[in-house]
Short mmCIF file of C-alpha atoms in Angstrom, two decimals:
data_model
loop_
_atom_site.label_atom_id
_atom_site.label_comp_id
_atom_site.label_asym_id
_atom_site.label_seq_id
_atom_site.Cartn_x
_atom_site.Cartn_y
_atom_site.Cartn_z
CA UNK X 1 119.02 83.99 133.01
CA UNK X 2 119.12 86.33 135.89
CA UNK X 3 120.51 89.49 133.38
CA UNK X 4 117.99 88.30 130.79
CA UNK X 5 114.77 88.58 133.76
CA UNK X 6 116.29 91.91 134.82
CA UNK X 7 116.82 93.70 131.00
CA UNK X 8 113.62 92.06 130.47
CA UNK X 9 111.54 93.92 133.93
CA UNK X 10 113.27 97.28 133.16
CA UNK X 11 112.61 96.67 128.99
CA UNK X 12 108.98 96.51 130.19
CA UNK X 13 108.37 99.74 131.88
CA UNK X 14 110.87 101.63 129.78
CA UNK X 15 108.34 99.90 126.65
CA UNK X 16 105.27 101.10 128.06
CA UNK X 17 106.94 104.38 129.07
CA UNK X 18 108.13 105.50 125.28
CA UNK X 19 104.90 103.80 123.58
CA UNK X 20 102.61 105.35 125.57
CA UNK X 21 104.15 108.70 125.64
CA UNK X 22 104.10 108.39 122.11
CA UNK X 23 100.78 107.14 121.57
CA UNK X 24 98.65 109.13 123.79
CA UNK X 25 99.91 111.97 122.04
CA UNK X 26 98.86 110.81 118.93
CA UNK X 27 95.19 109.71 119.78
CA UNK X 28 95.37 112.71 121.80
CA UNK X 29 95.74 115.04 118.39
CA UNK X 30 92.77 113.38 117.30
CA UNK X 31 90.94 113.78 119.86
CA UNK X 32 91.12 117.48 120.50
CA UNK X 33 91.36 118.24 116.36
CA UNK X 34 87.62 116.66 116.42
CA UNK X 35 86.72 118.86 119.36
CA UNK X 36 87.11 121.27 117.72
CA UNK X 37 85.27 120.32 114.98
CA UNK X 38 82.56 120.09 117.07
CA UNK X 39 82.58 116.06 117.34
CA UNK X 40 81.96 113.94 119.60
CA UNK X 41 84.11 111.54 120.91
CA UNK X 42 82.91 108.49 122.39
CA UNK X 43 86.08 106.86 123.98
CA UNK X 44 89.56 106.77 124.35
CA UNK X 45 91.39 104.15 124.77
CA UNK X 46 95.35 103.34 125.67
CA UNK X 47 95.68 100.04 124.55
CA UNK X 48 93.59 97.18 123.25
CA UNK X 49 91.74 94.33 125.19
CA UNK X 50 89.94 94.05 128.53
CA UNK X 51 89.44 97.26 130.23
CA UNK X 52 91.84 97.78 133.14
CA UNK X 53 90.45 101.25 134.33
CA UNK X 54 87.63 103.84 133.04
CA UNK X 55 86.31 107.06 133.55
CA UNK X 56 83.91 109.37 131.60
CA UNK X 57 84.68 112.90 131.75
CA UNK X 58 81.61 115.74 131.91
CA UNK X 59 81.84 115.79 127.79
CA UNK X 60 80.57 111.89 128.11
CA UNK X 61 84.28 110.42 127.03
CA UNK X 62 84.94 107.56 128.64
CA UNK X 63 88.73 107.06 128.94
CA UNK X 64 90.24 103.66 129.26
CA UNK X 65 93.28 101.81 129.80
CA UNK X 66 93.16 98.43 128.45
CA UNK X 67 95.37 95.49 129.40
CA UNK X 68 97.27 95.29 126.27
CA UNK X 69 99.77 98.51 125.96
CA UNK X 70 100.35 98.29 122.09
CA UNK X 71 98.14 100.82 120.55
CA UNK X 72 95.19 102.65 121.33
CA UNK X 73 92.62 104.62 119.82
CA UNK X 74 89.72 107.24 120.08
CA UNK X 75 86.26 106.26 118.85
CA UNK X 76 84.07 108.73 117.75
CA UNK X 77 80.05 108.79 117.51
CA UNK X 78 78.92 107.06 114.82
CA UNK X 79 82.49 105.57 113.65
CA UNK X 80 81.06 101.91 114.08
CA UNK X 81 83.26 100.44 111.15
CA UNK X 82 87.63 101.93 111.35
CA UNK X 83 87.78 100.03 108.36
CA UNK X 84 86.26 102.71 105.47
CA UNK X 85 84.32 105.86 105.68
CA UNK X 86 80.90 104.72 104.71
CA UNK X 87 79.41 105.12 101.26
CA UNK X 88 76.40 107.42 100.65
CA UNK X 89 74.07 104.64 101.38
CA UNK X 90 75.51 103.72 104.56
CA UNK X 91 75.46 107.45 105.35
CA UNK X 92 71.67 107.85 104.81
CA UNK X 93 71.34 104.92 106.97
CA UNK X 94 73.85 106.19 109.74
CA UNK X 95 71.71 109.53 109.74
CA UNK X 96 68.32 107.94 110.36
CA UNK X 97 70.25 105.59 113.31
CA UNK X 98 71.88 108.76 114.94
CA UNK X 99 69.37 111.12 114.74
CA UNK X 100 69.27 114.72 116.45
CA UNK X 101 73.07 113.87 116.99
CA UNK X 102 74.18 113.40 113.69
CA UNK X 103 75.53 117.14 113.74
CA UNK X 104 78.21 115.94 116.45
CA UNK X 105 78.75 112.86 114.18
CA UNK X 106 82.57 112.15 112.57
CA UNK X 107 81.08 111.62 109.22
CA UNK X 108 78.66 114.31 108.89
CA UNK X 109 81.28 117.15 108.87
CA UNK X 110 82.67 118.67 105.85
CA UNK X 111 85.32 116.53 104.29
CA UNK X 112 88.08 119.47 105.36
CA UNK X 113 87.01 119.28 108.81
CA UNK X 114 87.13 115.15 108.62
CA UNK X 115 90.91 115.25 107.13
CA UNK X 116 92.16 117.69 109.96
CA UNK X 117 91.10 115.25 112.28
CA UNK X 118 92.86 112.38 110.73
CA UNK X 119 95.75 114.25 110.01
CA UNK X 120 95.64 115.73 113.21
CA UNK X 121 97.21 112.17 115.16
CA UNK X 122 100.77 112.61 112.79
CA UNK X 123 100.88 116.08 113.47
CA UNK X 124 100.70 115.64 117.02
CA UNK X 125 103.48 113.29 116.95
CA UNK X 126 105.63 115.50 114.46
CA UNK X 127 104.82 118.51 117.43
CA UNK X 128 105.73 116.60 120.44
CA UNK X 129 108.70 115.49 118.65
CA UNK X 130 110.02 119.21 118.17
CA UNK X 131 109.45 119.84 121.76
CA UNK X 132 111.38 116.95 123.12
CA UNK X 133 114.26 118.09 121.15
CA UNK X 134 113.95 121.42 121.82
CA UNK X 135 113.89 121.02 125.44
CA UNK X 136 116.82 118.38 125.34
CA UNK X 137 118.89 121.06 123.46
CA UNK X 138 118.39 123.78 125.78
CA UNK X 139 118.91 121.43 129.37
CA UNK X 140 121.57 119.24 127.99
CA UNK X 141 122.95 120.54 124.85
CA UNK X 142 124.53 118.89 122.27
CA UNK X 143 127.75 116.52 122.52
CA UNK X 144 129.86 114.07 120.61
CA UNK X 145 133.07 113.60 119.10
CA UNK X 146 134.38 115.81 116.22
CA UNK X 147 134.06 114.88 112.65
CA UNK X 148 137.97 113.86 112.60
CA UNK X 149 139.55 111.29 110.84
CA UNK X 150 142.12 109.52 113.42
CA UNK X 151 142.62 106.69 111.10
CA UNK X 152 141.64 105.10 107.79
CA UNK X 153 141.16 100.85 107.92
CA UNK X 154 143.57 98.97 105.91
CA UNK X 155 141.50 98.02 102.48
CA UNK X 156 138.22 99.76 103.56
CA UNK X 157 136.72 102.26 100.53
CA UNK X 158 138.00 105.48 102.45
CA UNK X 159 141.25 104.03 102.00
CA UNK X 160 140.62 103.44 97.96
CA UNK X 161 139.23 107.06 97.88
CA UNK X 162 142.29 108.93 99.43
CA UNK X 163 140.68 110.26 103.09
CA UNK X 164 144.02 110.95 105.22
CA UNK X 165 144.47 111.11 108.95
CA UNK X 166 143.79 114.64 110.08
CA UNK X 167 140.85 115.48 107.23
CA UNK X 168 138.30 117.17 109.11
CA UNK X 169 135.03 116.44 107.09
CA UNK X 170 132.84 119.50 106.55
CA UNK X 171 129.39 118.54 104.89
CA UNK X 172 128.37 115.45 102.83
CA UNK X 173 126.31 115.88 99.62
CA UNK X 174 125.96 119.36 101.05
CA UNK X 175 124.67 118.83 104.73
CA UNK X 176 126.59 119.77 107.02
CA UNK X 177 128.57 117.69 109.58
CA UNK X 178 128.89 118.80 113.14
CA UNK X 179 129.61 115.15 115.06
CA UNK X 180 131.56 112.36 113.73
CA UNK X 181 128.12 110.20 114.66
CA UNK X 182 126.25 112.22 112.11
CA UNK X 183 128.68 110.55 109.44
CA UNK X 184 127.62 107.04 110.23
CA UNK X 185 123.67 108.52 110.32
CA UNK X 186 124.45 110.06 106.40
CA UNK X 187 125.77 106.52 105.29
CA UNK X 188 123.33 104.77 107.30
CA UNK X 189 120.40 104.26 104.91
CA UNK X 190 122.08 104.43 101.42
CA UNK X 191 125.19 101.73 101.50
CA UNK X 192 126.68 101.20 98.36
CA UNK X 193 125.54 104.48 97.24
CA UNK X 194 127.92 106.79 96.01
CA UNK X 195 128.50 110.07 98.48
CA UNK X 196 130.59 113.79 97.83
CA UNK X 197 132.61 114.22 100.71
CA UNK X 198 134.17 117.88 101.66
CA UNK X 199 136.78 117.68 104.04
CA UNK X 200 138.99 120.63 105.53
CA UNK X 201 142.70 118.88 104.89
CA UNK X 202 144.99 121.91 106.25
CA UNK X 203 142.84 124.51 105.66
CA UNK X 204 142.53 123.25 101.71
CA UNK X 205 138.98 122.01 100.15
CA UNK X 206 139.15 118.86 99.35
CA UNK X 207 136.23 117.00 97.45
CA UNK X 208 135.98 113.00 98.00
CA UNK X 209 133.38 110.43 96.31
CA UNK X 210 133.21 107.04 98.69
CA UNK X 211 130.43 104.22 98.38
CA UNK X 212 129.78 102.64 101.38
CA UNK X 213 130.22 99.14 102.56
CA UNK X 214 127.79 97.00 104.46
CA UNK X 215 129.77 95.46 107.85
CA UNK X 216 128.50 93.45 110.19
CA UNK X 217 129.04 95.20 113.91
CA UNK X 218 128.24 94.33 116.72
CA UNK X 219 126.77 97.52 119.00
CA UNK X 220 127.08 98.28 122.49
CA UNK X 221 124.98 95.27 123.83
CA UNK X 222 126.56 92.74 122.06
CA UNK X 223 123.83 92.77 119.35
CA UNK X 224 124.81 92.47 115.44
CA UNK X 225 123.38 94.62 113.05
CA UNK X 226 124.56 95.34 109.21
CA UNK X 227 125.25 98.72 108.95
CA UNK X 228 126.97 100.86 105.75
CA UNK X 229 130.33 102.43 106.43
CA UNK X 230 133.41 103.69 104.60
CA UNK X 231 135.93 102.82 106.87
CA UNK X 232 136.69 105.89 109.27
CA UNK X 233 137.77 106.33 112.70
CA UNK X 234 137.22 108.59 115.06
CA UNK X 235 139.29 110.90 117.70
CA UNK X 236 138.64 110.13 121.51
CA UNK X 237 138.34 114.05 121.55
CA UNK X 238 134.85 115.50 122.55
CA UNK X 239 133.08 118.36 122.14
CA UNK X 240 129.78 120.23 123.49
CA UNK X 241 127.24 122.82 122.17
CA UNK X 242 124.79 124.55 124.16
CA UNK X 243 122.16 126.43 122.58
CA UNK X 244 119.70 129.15 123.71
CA UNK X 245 116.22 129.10 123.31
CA UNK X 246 116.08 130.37 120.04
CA UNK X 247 119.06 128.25 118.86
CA UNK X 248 117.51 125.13 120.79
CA UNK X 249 114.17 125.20 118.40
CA UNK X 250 116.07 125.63 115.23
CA UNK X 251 118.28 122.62 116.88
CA UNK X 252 115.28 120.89 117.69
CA UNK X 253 113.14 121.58 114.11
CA UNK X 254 116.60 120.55 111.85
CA UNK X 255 117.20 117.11 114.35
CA UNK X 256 113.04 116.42 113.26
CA UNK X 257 113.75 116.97 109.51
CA UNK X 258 116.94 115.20 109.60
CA UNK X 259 114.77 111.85 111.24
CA UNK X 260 111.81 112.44 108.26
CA UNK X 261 114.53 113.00 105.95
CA UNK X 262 116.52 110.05 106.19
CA UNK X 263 113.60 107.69 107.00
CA UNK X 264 111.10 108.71 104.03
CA UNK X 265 114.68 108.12 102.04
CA UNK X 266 115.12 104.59 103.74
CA UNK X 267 111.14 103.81 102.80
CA UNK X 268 111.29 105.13 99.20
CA UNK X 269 114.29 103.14 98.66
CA UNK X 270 113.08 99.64 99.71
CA UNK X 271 109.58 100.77 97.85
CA UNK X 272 112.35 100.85 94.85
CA UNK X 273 114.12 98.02 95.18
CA UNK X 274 117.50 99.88 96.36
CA UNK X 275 117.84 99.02 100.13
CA UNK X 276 117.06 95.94 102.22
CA UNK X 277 114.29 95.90 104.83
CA UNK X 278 116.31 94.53 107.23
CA UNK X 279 116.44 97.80 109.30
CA UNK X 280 112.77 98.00 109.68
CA UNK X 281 111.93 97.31 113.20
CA UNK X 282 108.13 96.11 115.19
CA UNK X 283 106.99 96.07 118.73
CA UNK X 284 109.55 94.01 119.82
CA UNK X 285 112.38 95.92 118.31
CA UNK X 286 111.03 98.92 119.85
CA UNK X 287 111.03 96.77 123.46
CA UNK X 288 115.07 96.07 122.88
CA UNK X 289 116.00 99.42 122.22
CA UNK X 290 114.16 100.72 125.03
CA UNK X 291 115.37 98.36 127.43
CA UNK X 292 118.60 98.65 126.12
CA UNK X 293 118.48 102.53 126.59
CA UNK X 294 117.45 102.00 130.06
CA UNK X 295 119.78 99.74 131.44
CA UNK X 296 122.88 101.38 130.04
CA UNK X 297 121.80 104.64 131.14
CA UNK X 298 120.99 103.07 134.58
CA UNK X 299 124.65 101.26 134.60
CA UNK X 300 126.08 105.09 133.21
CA UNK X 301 124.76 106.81 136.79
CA UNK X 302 126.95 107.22 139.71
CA UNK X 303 124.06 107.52 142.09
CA UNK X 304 120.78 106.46 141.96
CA UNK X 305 119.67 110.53 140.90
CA UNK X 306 121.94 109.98 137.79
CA UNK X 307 120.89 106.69 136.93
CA UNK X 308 117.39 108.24 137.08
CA UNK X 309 118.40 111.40 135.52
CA UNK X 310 120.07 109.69 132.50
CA UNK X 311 116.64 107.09 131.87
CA UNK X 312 114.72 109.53 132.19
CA UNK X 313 116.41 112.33 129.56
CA UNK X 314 117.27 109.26 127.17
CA UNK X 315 113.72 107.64 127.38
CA UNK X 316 112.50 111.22 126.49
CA UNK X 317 114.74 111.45 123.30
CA UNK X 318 114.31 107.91 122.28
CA UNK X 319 110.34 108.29 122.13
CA UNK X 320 111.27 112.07 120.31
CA UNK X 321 112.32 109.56 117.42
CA UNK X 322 109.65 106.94 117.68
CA UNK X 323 107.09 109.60 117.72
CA UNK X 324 108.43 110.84 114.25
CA UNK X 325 108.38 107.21 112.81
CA UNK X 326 104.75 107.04 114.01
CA UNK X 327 104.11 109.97 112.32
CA UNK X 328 105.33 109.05 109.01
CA UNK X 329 104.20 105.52 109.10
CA UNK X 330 100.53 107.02 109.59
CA UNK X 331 100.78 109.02 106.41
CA UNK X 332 101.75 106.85 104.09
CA UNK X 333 99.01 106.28 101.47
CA UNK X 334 97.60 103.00 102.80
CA UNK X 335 93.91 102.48 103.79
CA UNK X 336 93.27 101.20 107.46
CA UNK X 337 96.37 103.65 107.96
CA UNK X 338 95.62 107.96 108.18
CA UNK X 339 97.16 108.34 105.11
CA UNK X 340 94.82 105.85 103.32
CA UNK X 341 91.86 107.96 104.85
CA UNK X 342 93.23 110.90 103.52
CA UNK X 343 93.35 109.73 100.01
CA UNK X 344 89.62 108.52 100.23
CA UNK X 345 88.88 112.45 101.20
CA UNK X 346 91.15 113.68 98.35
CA UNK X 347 88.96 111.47 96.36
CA UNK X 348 85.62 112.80 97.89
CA UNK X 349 86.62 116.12 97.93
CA UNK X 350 87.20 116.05 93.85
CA UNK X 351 84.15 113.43 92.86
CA UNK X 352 82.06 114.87 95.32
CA UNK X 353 80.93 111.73 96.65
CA UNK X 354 82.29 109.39 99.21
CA UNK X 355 83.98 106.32 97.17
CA UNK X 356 82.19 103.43 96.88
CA UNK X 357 81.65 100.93 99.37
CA UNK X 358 83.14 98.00 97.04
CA UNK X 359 86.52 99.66 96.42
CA UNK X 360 87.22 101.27 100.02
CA UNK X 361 86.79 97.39 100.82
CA UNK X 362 89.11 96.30 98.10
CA UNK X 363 91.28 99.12 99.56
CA UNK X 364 90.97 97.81 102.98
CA UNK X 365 92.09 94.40 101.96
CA UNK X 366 95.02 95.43 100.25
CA UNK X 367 96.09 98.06 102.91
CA UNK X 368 95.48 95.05 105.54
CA UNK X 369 98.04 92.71 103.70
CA UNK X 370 100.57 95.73 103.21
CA UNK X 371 100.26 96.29 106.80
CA UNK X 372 100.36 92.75 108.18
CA UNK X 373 103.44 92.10 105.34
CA UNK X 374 105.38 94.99 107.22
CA UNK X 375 105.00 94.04 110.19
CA UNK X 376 106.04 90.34 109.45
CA UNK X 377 109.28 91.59 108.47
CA UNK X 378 109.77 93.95 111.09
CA UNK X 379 109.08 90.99 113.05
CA UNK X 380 111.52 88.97 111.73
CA UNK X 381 114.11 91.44 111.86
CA UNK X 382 113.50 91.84 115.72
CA UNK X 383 113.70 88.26 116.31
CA UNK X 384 117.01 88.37 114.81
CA UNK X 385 118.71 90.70 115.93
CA UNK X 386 117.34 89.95 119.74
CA UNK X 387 118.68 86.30 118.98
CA UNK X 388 122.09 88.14 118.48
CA UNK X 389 121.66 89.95 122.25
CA UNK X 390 120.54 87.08 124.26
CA UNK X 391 121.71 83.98 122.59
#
């Protein structure tokens, strides 16, 4: 119970560490992209609920912190209802309400200006992810254990598929493979899928096709999780990489694509039917990993400086990848969601007319359930694999 109390204080600030990093930056991109536009921009707020601090700043923001650290938002003049843009009714109406200030009004700018600013939040967290791992490749570098076959498991599909001891794998389906982790990260979102291995054998090309197989494992923290492999195992050999500035932001944009890459794959493929949701994770699977990150790397340290050192660089790299699933979870094409704003000024921008009242509600509805059906089974997902951790 003790162990539980103390992954569970640390999980806590490491939580609110990583999600706010990652959400202030978002409402942030908002926030300044409507600036800019000339709008103004009533408050901002990290989190939801009662109020736990405000201040208004000499543009007449008032920033808050709310009580409950799980979101946040910035709430422009005149932007009364998240839920839709309003119709051309509702905008005549707006316009008498507002007044002299409808020219610093959201909804009164030109549809361009109105789908920077929403696309402004995802491309803040696309930006701050670059930076994080940019700067993490020029302080720390790069390190991991070579892509190296030290052994092929008894009956496993590498096995069937003829990988030897010794093959040093190359690239698969033509990306190239630096780490022996970035083999498990290939496999990770396609199992049962067919793959072109190259492997170095000797100094000879050698071209293997392996499906993956689904395992159950259990990680690091005594957590199971079902994850595709082929049946490889690594060398205890490692190796490091340090790159230069220039080096570090081509490190840093390639690690970014990689992340939308793999997870846009991952999303189209449960949207078709070819991969389980069981990977998708909420709020509380984003809690586990970050208190999981924290306490190993405080256990990792030496001296209280490491232990520090290591939270704080692996904090930093973990929120680098939640602030690219952010990202990408705010563009998909579902209303309540940026995305699902963006189609309704795709839609204005060719009818020249906002949409109707009636169907951005029906949209609304059905973007509510889509939402509220993902996170039930990100939901359930967390709950199960925590029950594997602490049970």
């Amino acid at each position: 119970m003790a162990e539980i109390f103390q992954f569970g204080a640390i999980g806590v600030i490491a939580f609110v560490f990583v999600i706010g990093l990652v959400i202030v930056i978002h409402e942030l991109g908002h926030l300044y992209a409507g600036r800019m536009c000339g709008v103004h921009a009533e408050v901002f707020s990290f989190g939801f609920g009662p109020t736990l601090f405000a201040v208004r700043d000499r543009k007449g923001t008032i920033w808050r912190v709310a009580a409950l650290p799980l979101g946040g938002y910035v709430k422009f003049l005149g932007d009364a209802n998240a839920a839709s843009a309003p119709d051309q009714e509702a905008l005549a109406k707006l316009r008498a309400e507002i007044g002299p200030d409808a020219d610093r009004c959201f909804h009164f700018k030109p549809v361009w200006q109105r789908a920077f600013i929403t696309a402004a939040g995802p491309i803040a967290n696309f930006i701050l992810a670059i930076v994080i791992f940019t700067l993490l490749a020029m302080t720390i570098g790069a390190s991991g254990h070579p892509p190296v076959v030290a052994g092929v498991q008894e009956g496993s599909p590498a096995e069937a598929a003829g990988f030897e001891p010794g093959d040093r794998v190359v690239s698969i389906d033509g990306r190239e493979i630096r780490f022996f982790n970035e083999i498990t990260a290939e496999l990770f979102y396609r199992p049962g899928e067919e793959v072109t291995f190259l492997v170095d054998r000797g100094g000879r090309a050698v071209e293997i096709d392996v499906a993956s197989r689904l395992r159950t494992v259990t990680d690091r923290y005594g957590g199971e999780r079902r994850i595709a492999q082929v049946g490889l195992e690594r060398t205890n050999e490692l190796i490091y990489v340090r790159y230069g500035p220039i080096e570090a932001l081509g490190a840093g944009l390639s690690q970014v694509w990689e992340v939308v890459a793999s997870t846009g794959n991952y999303i189209g493929r449960i949207l078709t039917f070819r991969a389980s949701p069981e990977l998708l994770n909420g709020p509380l699977g984003i809690f586990t990993a970050a208190g999981q990150v924290a306490n190993s790397s405080i256990e990792a340290g030496e001296t209280a400086t490491d232990s520090l050192r290591y939270v704080t660089l692996n904090l930093i790299g973990l929120a680098g990848i939640l602030s690219i699933g952010l990202g990408l979870v705010n563009l998909l094409p579902i209303p309540i969601l940026d995305g699902g704003h963006l189609v309704y000024y795709a839609y204005e921008a060719v009818a020249r007319r906002p949409m109707s009242a009636k169907m951005q509600e029906i949209g609304f509805r059905v973007g509510l359930a889509l939402v509220l059906g993902m996170m039930l089974v990100a939901t359930w997902n967390d709950l199960n694999y925590a029950r594997t951790v602490f049970f």
